PDB file of C-alpha atoms in Angstrom:
ATOM      1  CA  MET A   1      24.026  -2.960  -5.050  1.00 68.00           C
ATOM      2  CA  LEU A   2      22.642  -4.982  -8.130  1.00 74.00           C
ATOM      3  CA  GLY A   3      23.627  -8.384  -6.755  1.00 74.00           C
ATOM      4  CA  PHE A   4      21.905  -7.422  -3.199  1.00 72.00           C
ATOM      5  CA  LEU A   5      18.508  -6.594  -5.184  1.00 76.00           C
ATOM      6  CA  ALA A   6      18.565  -9.435  -7.573  1.00 80.00           C
ATOM      7  CA  ARG A   7      18.875 -11.618  -4.426  1.00 80.00           C
ATOM      8  CA  ARG A   8      16.282  -9.923  -2.512  1.00 78.00           C
ATOM      9  CA  ILE A   9      13.925 -10.439  -5.703  1.00 81.00           C
ATOM     10  CA  LEU A  10      14.572 -13.987  -5.926  1.00 85.00           C
ATOM     11  CA  TYR A  11      13.761 -14.294  -2.381  1.00 83.00           C
ATOM     12  CA  MET A  12      10.563 -12.635  -3.027  1.00 83.00           C
ATOM     13  CA  ILE A  13       9.180 -15.273  -4.842  1.00 84.00           C
ATOM     14  CA  PRO A  14       9.003 -18.357  -2.445  1.00 87.00           C
ATOM     15  CA  THR A  15       8.387 -15.939   0.345  1.00 86.00           C
ATOM     16  CA  LEU A  16       5.083 -14.428  -1.261  1.00 84.00           C
ATOM     17  CA  PHE A  17       4.448 -18.524  -2.099  1.00 86.00           C
ATOM     18  CA  LEU A  18       4.420 -19.761   1.521  1.00 88.00           C
ATOM     19  CA  VAL A  19       2.578 -16.534   2.508  1.00 85.00           C
ATOM     20  CA  SER A  20      -0.364 -17.107  -0.056  1.00 85.00           C
ATOM     21  CA  ILE A  21       0.069 -21.027   1.292  1.00 87.00           C
ATOM     22  CA  VAL A  22      -0.699 -19.805   4.843  1.00 86.00           C
ATOM     23  CA  THR A  23      -2.968 -17.375   4.384  1.00 81.00           C
ATOM     24  CA  PHE A  24      -5.132 -19.518   2.916  1.00 81.00           C
ATOM     25  CA  ALA A  25      -4.786 -22.082   4.977  1.00 82.00           C
ATOM     26  CA  ILE A  26      -5.704 -19.767   8.174  1.00 78.00           C
ATOM     27  CA  ILE A  27      -8.947 -18.795   6.513  1.00 76.00           C
ATOM     28  CA  GLN A  28     -10.116 -22.190   6.202  1.00 75.00           C
ATOM     29  CA  LEU A  29      -9.258 -22.909   9.946  1.00 75.00           C
ATOM     30  CA  PRO A  30     -12.297 -21.968  11.268  1.00 71.00           C
ATOM     31  CA  PRO A  31     -15.103 -24.599  11.382  1.00 70.00           C
ATOM     32  CA  GLY A  32     -17.548 -24.456   8.083  1.00 68.00           C
ATOM     33  CA  ASP A  33     -17.380 -21.602   5.529  1.00 70.00           C
ATOM     34  CA  TYR A  34     -19.458 -18.440   4.245  1.00 71.00           C
ATOM     35  CA  LEU A  35     -21.996 -20.891   3.284  1.00 72.00           C
ATOM     36  CA  ASP A  36     -22.623 -22.273   6.587  1.00 72.00           C
ATOM     37  CA  THR A  37     -22.852 -18.668   8.509  1.00 70.00           C
ATOM     38  CA  LEU A  38     -25.073 -17.864   5.994  1.00 70.00           C
ATOM     39  CA  ALA A  39     -27.428 -20.926   6.204  1.00 72.00           C
ATOM     40  CA  ALA A  40     -27.362 -20.025   9.796  1.00 70.00           C
ATOM     41  CA  ASP A  41     -28.572 -16.839   9.608  1.00 66.00           C
ATOM     42  CA  MET A  42     -31.252 -17.725   7.340  1.00 65.00           C
ATOM     43  CA  GLY A  43     -32.408 -20.148   9.986  1.00 66.00           C
ATOM     44  CA  GLU A  44     -32.540 -17.398  12.426  1.00 64.00           C
ATOM     45  CA  ALA A  45     -34.986 -15.420  10.083  1.00 61.00           C
ATOM     46  CA  GLY A  46     -36.911 -17.948  10.016  1.00 62.00           C
ATOM     47  CA  SER A  47     -36.084 -19.318   6.134  1.00 63.00           C
ATOM     48  CA  ASP A  48     -35.000 -23.056   4.991  1.00 61.00           C
ATOM     49  CA  ASN A  49     -33.070 -23.194   1.843  1.00 65.00           C
ATOM     50  CA  ASN A  50     -31.093 -26.136   1.698  1.00 68.00           C
ATOM     51  CA  ALA A  51     -31.535 -26.393  -1.895  1.00 70.00           C
ATOM     52  CA  ALA A  52     -29.901 -22.802  -2.725  1.00 69.00           C
ATOM     53  CA  ILE A  53     -27.171 -23.532  -0.722  1.00 71.00           C
ATOM     54  CA  GLU A  54     -26.197 -26.521  -1.982  1.00 72.00           C
ATOM     55  CA  ALA A  55     -26.522 -25.192  -5.333  1.00 72.00           C
ATOM     56  CA  LEU A  56     -24.037 -22.466  -4.413  1.00 69.00           C
ATOM     57  CA  ARG A  57     -21.771 -24.714  -2.624  1.00 71.00           C
ATOM     58  CA  VAL A  58     -21.211 -26.285  -6.171  1.00 70.00           C
ATOM     59  CA  GLN A  59     -21.081 -22.827  -7.630  1.00 64.00           C
ATOM     60  CA  TYR A  60     -18.513 -21.723  -5.672  1.00 65.00           C
ATOM     61  CA  GLY A  61     -16.423 -24.543  -5.483  1.00 70.00           C
ATOM     62  CA  LEU A  62     -16.800 -24.819  -1.841  1.00 71.00           C
ATOM     63  CA  GLY A  63     -17.128 -28.481  -1.186  1.00 71.00           C
ATOM     64  CA  GLU A  64     -13.625 -28.929  -3.340  1.00 76.00           C
ATOM     65  CA  PRO A  65     -10.664 -30.184  -1.002  1.00 80.00           C
ATOM     66  CA  MET A  66      -8.843 -26.892   0.039  1.00 80.00           C
ATOM     67  CA  TYR A  67      -5.683 -27.590  -2.439  1.00 82.00           C
ATOM     68  CA  VAL A  68      -8.226 -27.615  -5.422  1.00 82.00           C
ATOM     69  CA  GLN A  69      -9.490 -24.452  -4.135  1.00 81.00           C
ATOM     70  CA  TYR A  70      -6.033 -22.745  -3.331  1.00 83.00           C
ATOM     71  CA  GLY A  71      -4.841 -23.881  -6.716  1.00 84.00           C
ATOM     72  CA  LYS A  72      -8.115 -22.367  -8.233  1.00 80.00           C
ATOM     73  CA  TRP A  73      -7.483 -19.447  -6.681  1.00 81.00           C
ATOM     74  CA  MET A  74      -3.591 -18.553  -7.395  1.00 84.00           C
ATOM     75  CA  SER A  75      -4.142 -19.992 -11.190  1.00 84.00           C
ATOM     76  CA  GLY A  76      -6.660 -17.243 -11.528  1.00 82.00           C
ATOM     77  CA  ILE A  77      -4.285 -14.789  -9.647  1.00 83.00           C
ATOM     78  CA  LEU A  78      -1.268 -15.281 -11.493  1.00 83.00           C
ATOM     79  CA  LEU A  79      -2.705 -15.691 -15.247  1.00 83.00           C
ATOM     80  CA  HIS A  80      -5.931 -13.576 -15.077  1.00 81.00           C
ATOM     81  CA  GLY A  81      -5.361 -11.548 -12.331  1.00 80.00           C
ATOM     82  CA  ASN A  82      -8.938 -12.725 -10.847  1.00 81.00           C
ATOM     83  CA  PHE A  83      -8.958 -12.464  -7.367  1.00 82.00           C
ATOM     84  CA  GLY A  84     -12.020 -14.730  -7.317  1.00 79.00           C
ATOM     85  CA  LEU A  85     -15.467 -13.465  -5.956  1.00 78.00           C
ATOM     86  CA  SER A  86     -16.534 -12.026  -3.194  1.00 81.00           C
ATOM     87  CA  PHE A  87     -19.212 -14.377  -1.703  1.00 77.00           C
ATOM     88  CA  GLU A  88     -20.841 -11.851   0.032  1.00 78.00           C
ATOM     89  CA  LYS A  89     -21.414  -8.858  -2.319  1.00 81.00           C
ATOM     90  CA  ASN A  90     -21.497 -11.020  -5.248  1.00 77.00           C
ATOM     91  CA  ARG A  91     -18.716  -8.831  -7.065  1.00 83.00           C
ATOM     92  CA  PRO A  92     -15.556  -9.806  -8.169  1.00 85.00           C
ATOM     93  CA  VAL A  93     -13.089  -8.890  -5.507  1.00 86.00           C
ATOM     94  CA  THR A  94     -10.966  -6.429  -7.675  1.00 86.00           C
ATOM     95  CA  ASP A  95     -13.737  -4.435  -7.931  1.00 86.00           C
ATOM     96  CA  LEU A  96     -14.592  -4.175  -4.566  1.00 86.00           C
ATOM     97  CA  ILE A  97     -10.756  -3.742  -3.528  1.00 85.00           C
ATOM     98  CA  TRP A  98     -10.347  -0.543  -6.007  1.00 83.00           C
ATOM     99  CA  ASP A  99     -13.241   1.010  -4.570  1.00 77.00           C
ATOM    100  CA  ARG A 100     -11.549   1.725  -1.526  1.00 82.00           C
ATOM    101  CA  LEU A 101      -7.806   1.423  -2.423  1.00 81.00           C
ATOM    102  CA  GLY A 102      -7.823   4.827  -3.046  1.00 82.00           C
ATOM    103  CA  TRP A 103      -9.065   6.385  -0.560  1.00 84.00           C
ATOM    104  CA  THR A 104      -6.875   4.453   1.854  1.00 83.00           C
ATOM    105  CA  PHE A 105      -3.452   5.263  -0.241  1.00 81.00           C
ATOM    106  CA  LEU A 106      -4.916   9.102   0.046  1.00 86.00           C
ATOM    107  CA  ILE A 107      -4.913   8.543   3.809  1.00 86.00           C
ATOM    108  CA  SER A 108      -1.913   6.804   4.840  1.00 83.00           C
ATOM    109  CA  LEU A 109       0.211   8.734   2.590  1.00 83.00           C
ATOM    110  CA  LEU A 110      -1.329  11.804   4.245  1.00 89.00           C
ATOM    111  CA  THR A 111      -0.274  10.672   7.415  1.00 87.00           C
ATOM    112  CA  LEU A 112       2.919   9.144   6.931  1.00 83.00           C
ATOM    113  CA  ALA A 113       3.296  12.916   5.849  1.00 87.00           C
ATOM    114  CA  PHE A 114       1.913  13.842   9.096  1.00 90.00           C
ATOM    115  CA  ILE A 115       4.106  12.162  10.987  1.00 87.00           C
ATOM    116  CA  TRP A 116       7.492  12.841   9.105  1.00 86.00           C
ATOM    117  CA  LEU A 117       6.845  16.579   9.205  1.00 90.00           C
ATOM    118  CA  THR A 118       6.179  16.534  12.997  1.00 91.00           C
ATOM    119  CA  ALA A 119       8.411  13.835  14.349  1.00 89.00           C
ATOM    120  CA  LEU A 120      11.797  15.256  12.896  1.00 89.00           C
ATOM    121  CA  PRO A 121      11.590  18.663  13.757  1.00 91.00           C
ATOM    122  CA  ILE A 122      10.307  18.105  17.404  1.00 92.00           C
ATOM    123  CA  GLY A 123      12.591  15.304  17.517  1.00 90.00           C
ATOM    124  CA  ILE A 124      15.682  17.119  16.275  1.00 90.00           C
ATOM    125  CA  TYR A 125      14.531  19.965  18.630  1.00 91.00           C
ATOM    126  CA  SER A 126      14.279  17.544  21.795  1.00 91.00           C
ATOM    127  CA  ALA A 127      17.533  16.291  21.513  1.00 89.00           C
ATOM    128  CA  VAL A 128      19.437  19.749  20.468  1.00 88.00           C
ATOM    129  CA  LYS A 129      17.407  21.350  23.321  1.00 88.00           C
ATOM    130  CA  LYS A 130      17.582  18.351  25.977  1.00 87.00           C
ATOM    131  CA  TYR A 131      16.179  18.768  29.426  1.00 86.00           C
ATOM    132  CA  SER A 132      14.921  22.140  28.693  1.00 89.00           C
ATOM    133  CA  ALA A 133      11.255  23.468  28.931  1.00 90.00           C
ATOM    134  CA  GLY A 134      10.702  22.712  25.343  1.00 88.00           C
ATOM    135  CA  ASP A 135      12.311  19.284  25.920  1.00 89.00           C
ATOM    136  CA  TYR A 136       9.632  18.341  28.470  1.00 91.00           C
ATOM    137  CA  ILE A 137       6.768  19.650  26.841  1.00 91.00           C
ATOM    138  CA  ALA A 138       7.412  17.455  23.896  1.00 89.00           C
ATOM    139  CA  THR A 139       8.117  14.329  26.233  1.00 88.00           C
ATOM    140  CA  PHE A 140       4.808  14.935  27.965  1.00 90.00           C
ATOM    141  CA  PHE A 141       2.629  15.119  24.968  1.00 88.00           C
ATOM    142  CA  GLY A 142       4.802  12.321  23.352  1.00 86.00           C
ATOM    143  CA  PHE A 143       3.952  10.325  25.814  1.00 87.00           C
ATOM    144  CA  ILE A 144       0.270  11.263  25.806  1.00 88.00           C
ATOM    145  CA  GLY A 145      -0.027  10.475  22.246  1.00 85.00           C
ATOM    146  CA  LEU A 146       1.399   6.729  22.921  1.00 84.00           C
ATOM    147  CA  ALA A 147      -0.728   6.176  25.879  1.00 88.00           C
ATOM    148  CA  ILE A 148      -3.837   7.153  24.437  1.00 87.00           C
ATOM    149  CA  PRO A 149      -5.720   4.412  21.921  1.00 87.00           C
ATOM    150  CA  ASN A 150      -6.429   6.072  18.789  1.00 85.00           C
ATOM    151  CA  PHE A 151     -10.017   4.604  18.840  1.00 86.00           C
ATOM    152  CA  LEU A 152     -10.134   6.315  21.973  1.00 89.00           C
ATOM    153  CA  LEU A 153      -8.521   9.553  20.418  1.00 89.00           C
ATOM    154  CA  ALA A 154     -11.462   9.297  17.576  1.00 88.00           C
ATOM    155  CA  LEU A 155     -14.459   9.074  19.909  1.00 89.00           C
ATOM    156  CA  VAL A 156     -13.168  12.256  21.615  1.00 90.00           C
ATOM    157  CA  MET A 157     -12.153  14.232  18.724  1.00 88.00           C
ATOM    158  CA  MET A 158     -15.655  13.473  17.123  1.00 88.00           C
ATOM    159  CA  TYR A 159     -17.468  14.306  20.321  1.00 88.00           C
ATOM    160  CA  VAL A 160     -15.853  17.542  20.534  1.00 88.00           C
ATOM    161  CA  ALA A 161     -16.265  18.846  16.817  1.00 85.00           C
ATOM    162  CA  PHE A 162     -19.599  17.707  16.776  1.00 84.00           C
ATOM    163  CA  ARG A 163     -20.920  19.181  19.995  1.00 84.00           C
ATOM    164  CA  TYR A 164     -19.054  22.568  20.054  1.00 83.00           C
ATOM    165  CA  PHE A 165     -18.488  23.288  16.144  1.00 80.00           C
ATOM    166  CA  GLY A 166     -21.166  21.314  14.635  1.00 77.00           C
ATOM    167  CA  GLN A 167     -19.169  19.343  12.496  1.00 77.00           C
ATOM    168  CA  SER A 168     -20.487  16.267  10.759  1.00 75.00           C
ATOM    169  CA  VAL A 169     -18.510  13.673  12.302  1.00 76.00           C
ATOM    170  CA  GLY A 170     -18.087   9.889  10.244  1.00 77.00           C
ATOM    171  CA  GLY A 171     -17.015   9.561   6.636  1.00 81.00           C
ATOM    172  CA  LEU A 172     -14.847  11.508   4.733  1.00 85.00           C
ATOM    173  CA  VAL A 173     -17.685  14.238   3.466  1.00 84.00           C
ATOM    174  CA  SER A 174     -20.741  15.535   4.695  1.00 82.00           C
ATOM    175  CA  PRO A 175     -24.171  12.949   4.068  1.00 80.00           C
ATOM    176  CA  GLU A 176     -25.393  15.864   1.406  1.00 82.00           C
ATOM    177  CA  TYR A 177     -21.671  14.750  -0.655  1.00 81.00           C
ATOM    178  CA  LEU A 178     -21.583  11.782  -0.635  1.00 80.00           C
ATOM    179  CA  ASP A 179     -23.552  10.779  -4.123  1.00 80.00           C
ATOM    180  CA  ALA A 180     -22.485  14.028  -5.135  1.00 83.00           C
ATOM    181  CA  PRO A 181     -20.343  14.691  -8.102  1.00 84.00           C
ATOM    182  CA  TRP A 182     -16.496  16.332  -7.151  1.00 84.00           C
ATOM    183  CA  THR A 183     -17.141  20.237  -7.146  1.00 88.00           C
ATOM    184  CA  TRP A 184     -14.787  22.723  -5.582  1.00 88.00           C
ATOM    185  CA  ALA A 185     -17.425  22.363  -3.076  1.00 88.00           C
ATOM    186  CA  LYS A 186     -17.047  19.106  -2.269  1.00 87.00           C
ATOM    187  CA  PHE A 187     -13.285  18.973  -2.141  1.00 89.00           C
ATOM    188  CA  GLY A 188     -13.290  22.070   0.184  1.00 88.00           C
ATOM    189  CA  ASN A 189     -15.854  19.760   2.473  1.00 86.00           C
ATOM    190  CA  LEU A 190     -13.063  17.202   1.882  1.00 87.00           C
ATOM    191  CA  LEU A 191     -10.615  18.839   3.251  1.00 88.00           C
ATOM    192  CA  GLU A 192     -12.661  20.043   6.332  1.00 85.00           C
ATOM    193  CA  HIS A 193     -13.022  16.102   7.476  1.00 86.00           C
ATOM    194  CA  ILE A 194      -9.974  14.546   6.109  1.00 88.00           C
ATOM    195  CA  TRP A 195      -7.597  16.273   8.735  1.00 88.00           C
ATOM    196  CA  MET A 196      -9.177  14.519  11.521  1.00 88.00           C
ATOM    197  CA  PRO A 197      -8.596  10.599  10.589  1.00 89.00           C
ATOM    198  CA  ILE A 198      -5.096  11.771   9.485  1.00 89.00           C
ATOM    199  CA  PHE A 199      -4.407  13.710  13.050  1.00 90.00           C
ATOM    200  CA  VAL A 200      -5.598  10.386  14.590  1.00 89.00           C
ATOM    201  CA  ILE A 201      -4.019   7.990  12.921  1.00 86.00           C
ATOM    202  CA  GLY A 202      -0.874   9.707  12.903  1.00 86.00           C
ATOM    203  CA  THR A 203      -0.694  10.653  16.511  1.00 87.00           C
ATOM    204  CA  SER A 204       1.050   7.800  17.851  1.00 83.00           C
ATOM    205  CA  GLY A 205       3.314   6.687  15.010  1.00 82.00           C
ATOM    206  CA  ALA A 206       4.912  10.728  15.210  1.00 86.00           C
ATOM    207  CA  ALA A 207       5.216  10.028  19.681  1.00 88.00           C
ATOM    208  CA  ALA A 208       7.128   6.718  18.935  1.00 85.00           C
ATOM    209  CA  LEU A 209       8.990   8.720  16.195  1.00 86.00           C
ATOM    210  CA  ILE A 210       9.555  11.603  18.156  1.00 88.00           C
ATOM    211  CA  ARG A 211      11.270   9.418  20.926  1.00 87.00           C
ATOM    212  CA  ILE A 212      13.206   7.094  18.479  1.00 86.00           C
ATOM    213  CA  MET A 213      14.341  10.099  17.090  1.00 87.00           C
ATOM    214  CA  ARG A 214      15.114  12.402  20.053  1.00 89.00           C
ATOM    215  CA  ALA A 215      17.502   8.885  21.579  1.00 88.00           C
ATOM    216  CA  ASN A 216      19.204   8.409  17.678  1.00 86.00           C
ATOM    217  CA  LEU A 217      20.496  12.286  17.776  1.00 88.00           C
ATOM    218  CA  LEU A 218      21.664  12.082  21.597  1.00 88.00           C
ATOM    219  CA  ASP A 219      23.980   8.922  20.941  1.00 86.00           C
ATOM    220  CA  GLU A 220      25.323  10.930  17.840  1.00 85.00           C
ATOM    221  CA  LEU A 221      25.432  14.172  18.866  1.00 85.00           C
ATOM    222  CA  TYR A 222      28.476  13.926  21.448  1.00 84.00           C
ATOM    223  CA  ARG A 223      30.362  11.506  18.833  1.00 85.00           C
ATOM    224  CA  PRO A 224      34.116  12.367  17.853  1.00 87.00           C
ATOM    225  CA  TYR A 225      33.215  13.108  14.127  1.00 85.00           C
ATOM    226  CA  VAL A 226      30.709  15.708  15.930  1.00 84.00           C
ATOM    227  CA  VAL A 227      33.741  17.415  17.966  1.00 85.00           C
ATOM    228  CA  THR A 228      36.211  17.536  15.134  1.00 87.00           C
ATOM    229  CA  ALA A 229      33.391  19.134  12.702  1.00 84.00           C
ATOM    230  CA  ARG A 230      32.339  21.696  15.250  1.00 84.00           C
ATOM    231  CA  ALA A 231      36.361  22.279  15.948  1.00 86.00           C
ATOM    232  CA  LYS A 232      37.208  22.716  11.895  1.00 85.00           C
ATOM    233  CA  GLY A 233      34.621  25.531  12.338  1.00 84.00           C
ATOM    234  CA  MET A 234      31.455  24.138  10.704  1.00 83.00           C
ATOM    235  CA  SER A 235      28.390  25.906  11.413  1.00 83.00           C
ATOM    236  CA  GLU A 236      26.072  24.765  14.245  1.00 82.00           C
ATOM    237  CA  PHE A 237      23.092  24.352  11.660  1.00 83.00           C
ATOM    238  CA  GLN A 238      25.157  22.623   8.641  1.00 84.00           C
ATOM    239  CA  LEU A 239      27.063  20.178  11.161  1.00 85.00           C
ATOM    240  CA  LEU A 240      23.817  19.186  12.456  1.00 85.00           C
ATOM    241  CA  LEU A 241      22.215  18.302   9.266  1.00 82.00           C
ATOM    242  CA  ARG A 242      24.818  16.935   7.321  1.00 82.00           C
ATOM    243  CA  TYR A 243      26.118  14.529  10.158  1.00 82.00           C
ATOM    244  CA  PRO A 244      24.202  13.434  13.310  1.00 85.00           C
ATOM    245  CA  VAL A 245      20.460  13.899  11.600  1.00 86.00           C
ATOM    246  CA  ARG A 246      21.544  11.484   8.584  1.00 81.00           C
ATOM    247  CA  VAL A 247      22.585   8.945  10.691  1.00 80.00           C
ATOM    248  CA  ALA A 248      19.632   8.938  12.814  1.00 82.00           C
ATOM    249  CA  LEU A 249      17.296   9.592   9.923  1.00 81.00           C
ATOM    250  CA  ASN A 250      17.397   5.520   9.799  1.00 78.00           C
ATOM    251  CA  PRO A 251      14.070   4.664  11.384  1.00 73.00           C
ATOM    252  CA  PHE A 252      12.525   7.085   9.451  1.00 73.00           C
ATOM    253  CA  ILE A 253      13.627   5.242   6.702  1.00 79.00           C
ATOM    254  CA  SER A 254      12.987   1.610   8.105  1.00 76.00           C
ATOM    255  CA  THR A 255       9.201   2.979   8.286  1.00 72.00           C
ATOM    256  CA  ILE A 256       8.529   2.061   4.833  1.00 70.00           C
ATOM    257  CA  GLY A 257       8.791  -1.310   5.282  1.00 70.00           C
ATOM    258  CA  TRP A 258       5.700  -1.480   7.888  1.00 69.00           C
ATOM    259  CA  ILE A 259       3.952   1.953   6.419  1.00 68.00           C
ATOM    260  CA  LEU A 260       3.092   0.247   3.288  1.00 65.00           C
ATOM    261  CA  PRO A 261       1.066  -2.683   4.436  1.00 70.00           C
ATOM    262  CA  THR A 262      -1.045  -0.369   6.521  1.00 66.00           C
ATOM    263  CA  LEU A 263      -1.519   1.798   3.188  1.00 58.00           C
ATOM    264  CA  VAL A 264      -4.204  -1.484   2.506  1.00 59.00           C
ATOM    265  CA  SER A 265      -4.975  -2.979   6.052  1.00 62.00           C
ATOM    266  CA  GLY A 266      -5.090   0.302   7.609  1.00 57.00           C
ATOM    267  CA  GLU A 267      -6.237   1.231  11.284  1.00 73.00           C
ATOM    268  CA  ILE A 268      -9.037  -1.123  11.432  1.00 81.00           C
ATOM    269  CA  ILE A 269     -10.809   0.035  14.682  1.00 84.00           C
ATOM    270  CA  VAL A 270     -10.307   3.698  13.862  1.00 86.00           C
ATOM    271  CA  SER A 271     -11.796   3.171  10.336  1.00 86.00           C
ATOM    272  CA  VAL A 272     -14.992   1.282  11.704  1.00 86.00           C
ATOM    273  CA  VAL A 273     -15.407   4.276  14.478  1.00 87.00           C
ATOM    274  CA  MET A 274     -14.729   6.640  12.170  1.00 87.00           C
ATOM    275  CA  ASN A 275     -16.807   5.284   9.332  1.00 86.00           C
ATOM    276  CA  LEU A 276     -13.708   5.742   7.100  1.00 86.00           C
ATOM    277  CA  PRO A 277     -14.018   3.958   3.179  1.00 86.00           C
ATOM    278  CA  THR A 278     -10.762   2.337   3.324  1.00 85.00           C
ATOM    279  CA  THR A 279     -10.083  -1.645   2.793  1.00 84.00           C
ATOM    280  CA  GLY A 280      -9.736  -2.144   6.863  1.00 83.00           C
ATOM    281  CA  PRO A 281     -13.533  -2.172   7.746  1.00 86.00           C
ATOM    282  CA  MET A 282     -14.021  -4.474   4.551  1.00 86.00           C
ATOM    283  CA  LEU A 283     -10.764  -6.911   5.508  1.00 85.00           C
ATOM    284  CA  LEU A 284     -13.003  -7.302   8.859  1.00 86.00           C
ATOM    285  CA  ARG A 285     -16.103  -7.645   7.379  1.00 86.00           C
ATOM    286  CA  ALA A 286     -14.850 -11.096   5.020  1.00 85.00           C
ATOM    287  CA  LEU A 287     -12.413 -12.250   8.400  1.00 82.00           C
ATOM    288  CA  LEU A 288     -15.982 -11.998  10.215  1.00 82.00           C
ATOM    289  CA  VAL A 289     -18.270 -13.531   7.975  1.00 79.00           C
ATOM    290  CA  GLN A 290     -15.873 -16.442   6.161  1.00 78.00           C
ATOM    291  CA  ASP A 291     -15.430 -14.381   2.714  1.00 80.00           C
ATOM    292  CA  MET A 292     -12.512 -16.013   2.118  1.00 79.00           C
ATOM    293  CA  TYR A 293     -11.237 -14.988  -1.684  1.00 82.00           C
ATOM    294  CA  LEU A 294     -11.793 -11.137  -0.200  1.00 86.00           C
ATOM    295  CA  ALA A 295     -10.022 -11.461   3.114  1.00 84.00           C
ATOM    296  CA  GLY A 296      -7.246 -13.734   1.442  1.00 84.00           C
ATOM    297  CA  SER A 297      -7.045 -11.445  -1.302  1.00 85.00           C
ATOM    298  CA  LEU A 298      -6.402  -8.207   1.149  1.00 85.00           C
ATOM    299  CA  ILE A 299      -3.788 -10.410   3.198  1.00 83.00           C
ATOM    300  CA  LEU A 300      -2.062 -11.364   0.156  1.00 83.00           C
ATOM    301  CA  ILE A 301      -2.102  -7.762  -0.939  1.00 81.00           C
ATOM    302  CA  VAL A 302      -0.410  -6.732   2.771  1.00 80.00           C
ATOM    303  CA  SER A 303       1.878  -9.415   2.593  1.00 81.00           C
ATOM    304  CA  VAL A 304       3.253  -7.901  -0.759  1.00 81.00           C
ATOM    305  CA  LEU A 305       3.845  -4.533   0.510  1.00 79.00           C
ATOM    306  CA  THR A 306       5.583  -5.596   3.538  1.00 80.00           C
ATOM    307  CA  VAL A 307       7.948  -7.555   1.457  1.00 82.00           C
ATOM    308  CA  VAL A 308       8.319  -4.554  -1.152  1.00 81.00           C
ATOM    309  CA  GLY A 309       8.633  -2.000   1.625  1.00 79.00           C
ATOM    310  CA  THR A 310      11.397  -3.678   3.126  1.00 81.00           C
ATOM    311  CA  LEU A 311      13.169  -4.069  -0.019  1.00 82.00           C
ATOM    312  CA  ILE A 312      12.520  -0.206  -0.485  1.00 81.00           C
ATOM    313  CA  SER A 313      13.395   0.636   2.918  1.00 80.00           C
ATOM    314  CA  ASP A 314      16.650  -1.585   2.466  1.00 79.00           C
ATOM    315  CA  LEU A 315      18.012   0.139  -0.366  1.00 80.00           C
ATOM    316  CA  LEU A 316      17.130   3.481   0.831  1.00 80.00           C
ATOM    317  CA  LEU A 317      18.932   3.244   3.820  1.00 78.00           C
ATOM    318  CA  ALA A 318      21.867   1.562   2.089  1.00 76.00           C
ATOM    319  CA  TRP A 319      21.797   4.943   0.034  1.00 77.00           C
ATOM    320  CA  ILE A 320      21.594   7.049   2.694  1.00 75.00           C
ATOM    321  CA  ASP A 321      23.969   5.003   5.626  1.00 70.00           C
ATOM    322  CA  PRO A 322      27.268   3.921   3.809  1.00 67.00           C
ATOM    323  CA  ARG A 323      27.899   1.397   6.554  1.00 67.00           C
ATOM    324  CA  ILE A 324      25.054  -0.475   5.653  1.00 64.00           C
ATOM    325  CA  ARG A 325      26.561  -0.392   1.745  1.00 59.00           C
ATOM    326  CA  TYR A 326      29.705  -1.441   3.053  1.00 53.00           C
ATOM    327  CA  GLN A 327      28.376  -4.663   4.669  1.00 55.00           C
TER     328      GLN A 327
END
């Protein structure tokens, strides 16, 4: 395992280097840059300030070749932890990301807990009680959760909450608490709002994992080792958790590989619809206006978390499933 871990860490270095190059190149592919977009907006507004635009181009180094811009960006990250300056906000990228990263982590971790706590027991029940009324109900709602787009579910729930319960919708706190210091009242108001994005974002993931858990557990319930353990007198509950459920947990563990990137990117459309202070809308805006250092930094962080998440899920799978460890 130590050798496997060392090899994977060594593989991460060239992988992330190539990802950073591809990311920077893709962001540069659209014609023009942020200052061209700014100049177009100023022209539509009737303002013409070419001298200021050229001064900004020299200041940001946008007139230099792409490899020079990339070299300056990566050297700042590796040597100083500096991800560059956001053109639109005129603030360091690090400050902008950290302003929203905390909320992103909170919502994503709570959503992950909601997905696991929902999908695990329902998936086990659907497999053990196959073709029962409860199984059909879980299957029906599972298909509904997979079929309805998250942003549509968000719109419906926001309308119902406002129309019938009088709750303010959008954001994580009511407008009167936006700039207020943290108190127990503000914390209670946060709890009143945060359940909705958790439910909306987690619905499709929970529905998918319910189906996966049910299918995997059905494959294991009638294996010879289960019949042997039952014949030796092991209780059904102990047998279920000790053997087939443990094997069927593999897809749950493998979700870490994709859940970590969502901690940063998140459900972008849902975040825009629900006005959530996460990094998803920031990434979308940075791509639209070609704020390349902000967009590139967010995509690079997503890539790092993808590689790290895959490594963690592989290690946990090897720890839980001896078959993977022996391979």
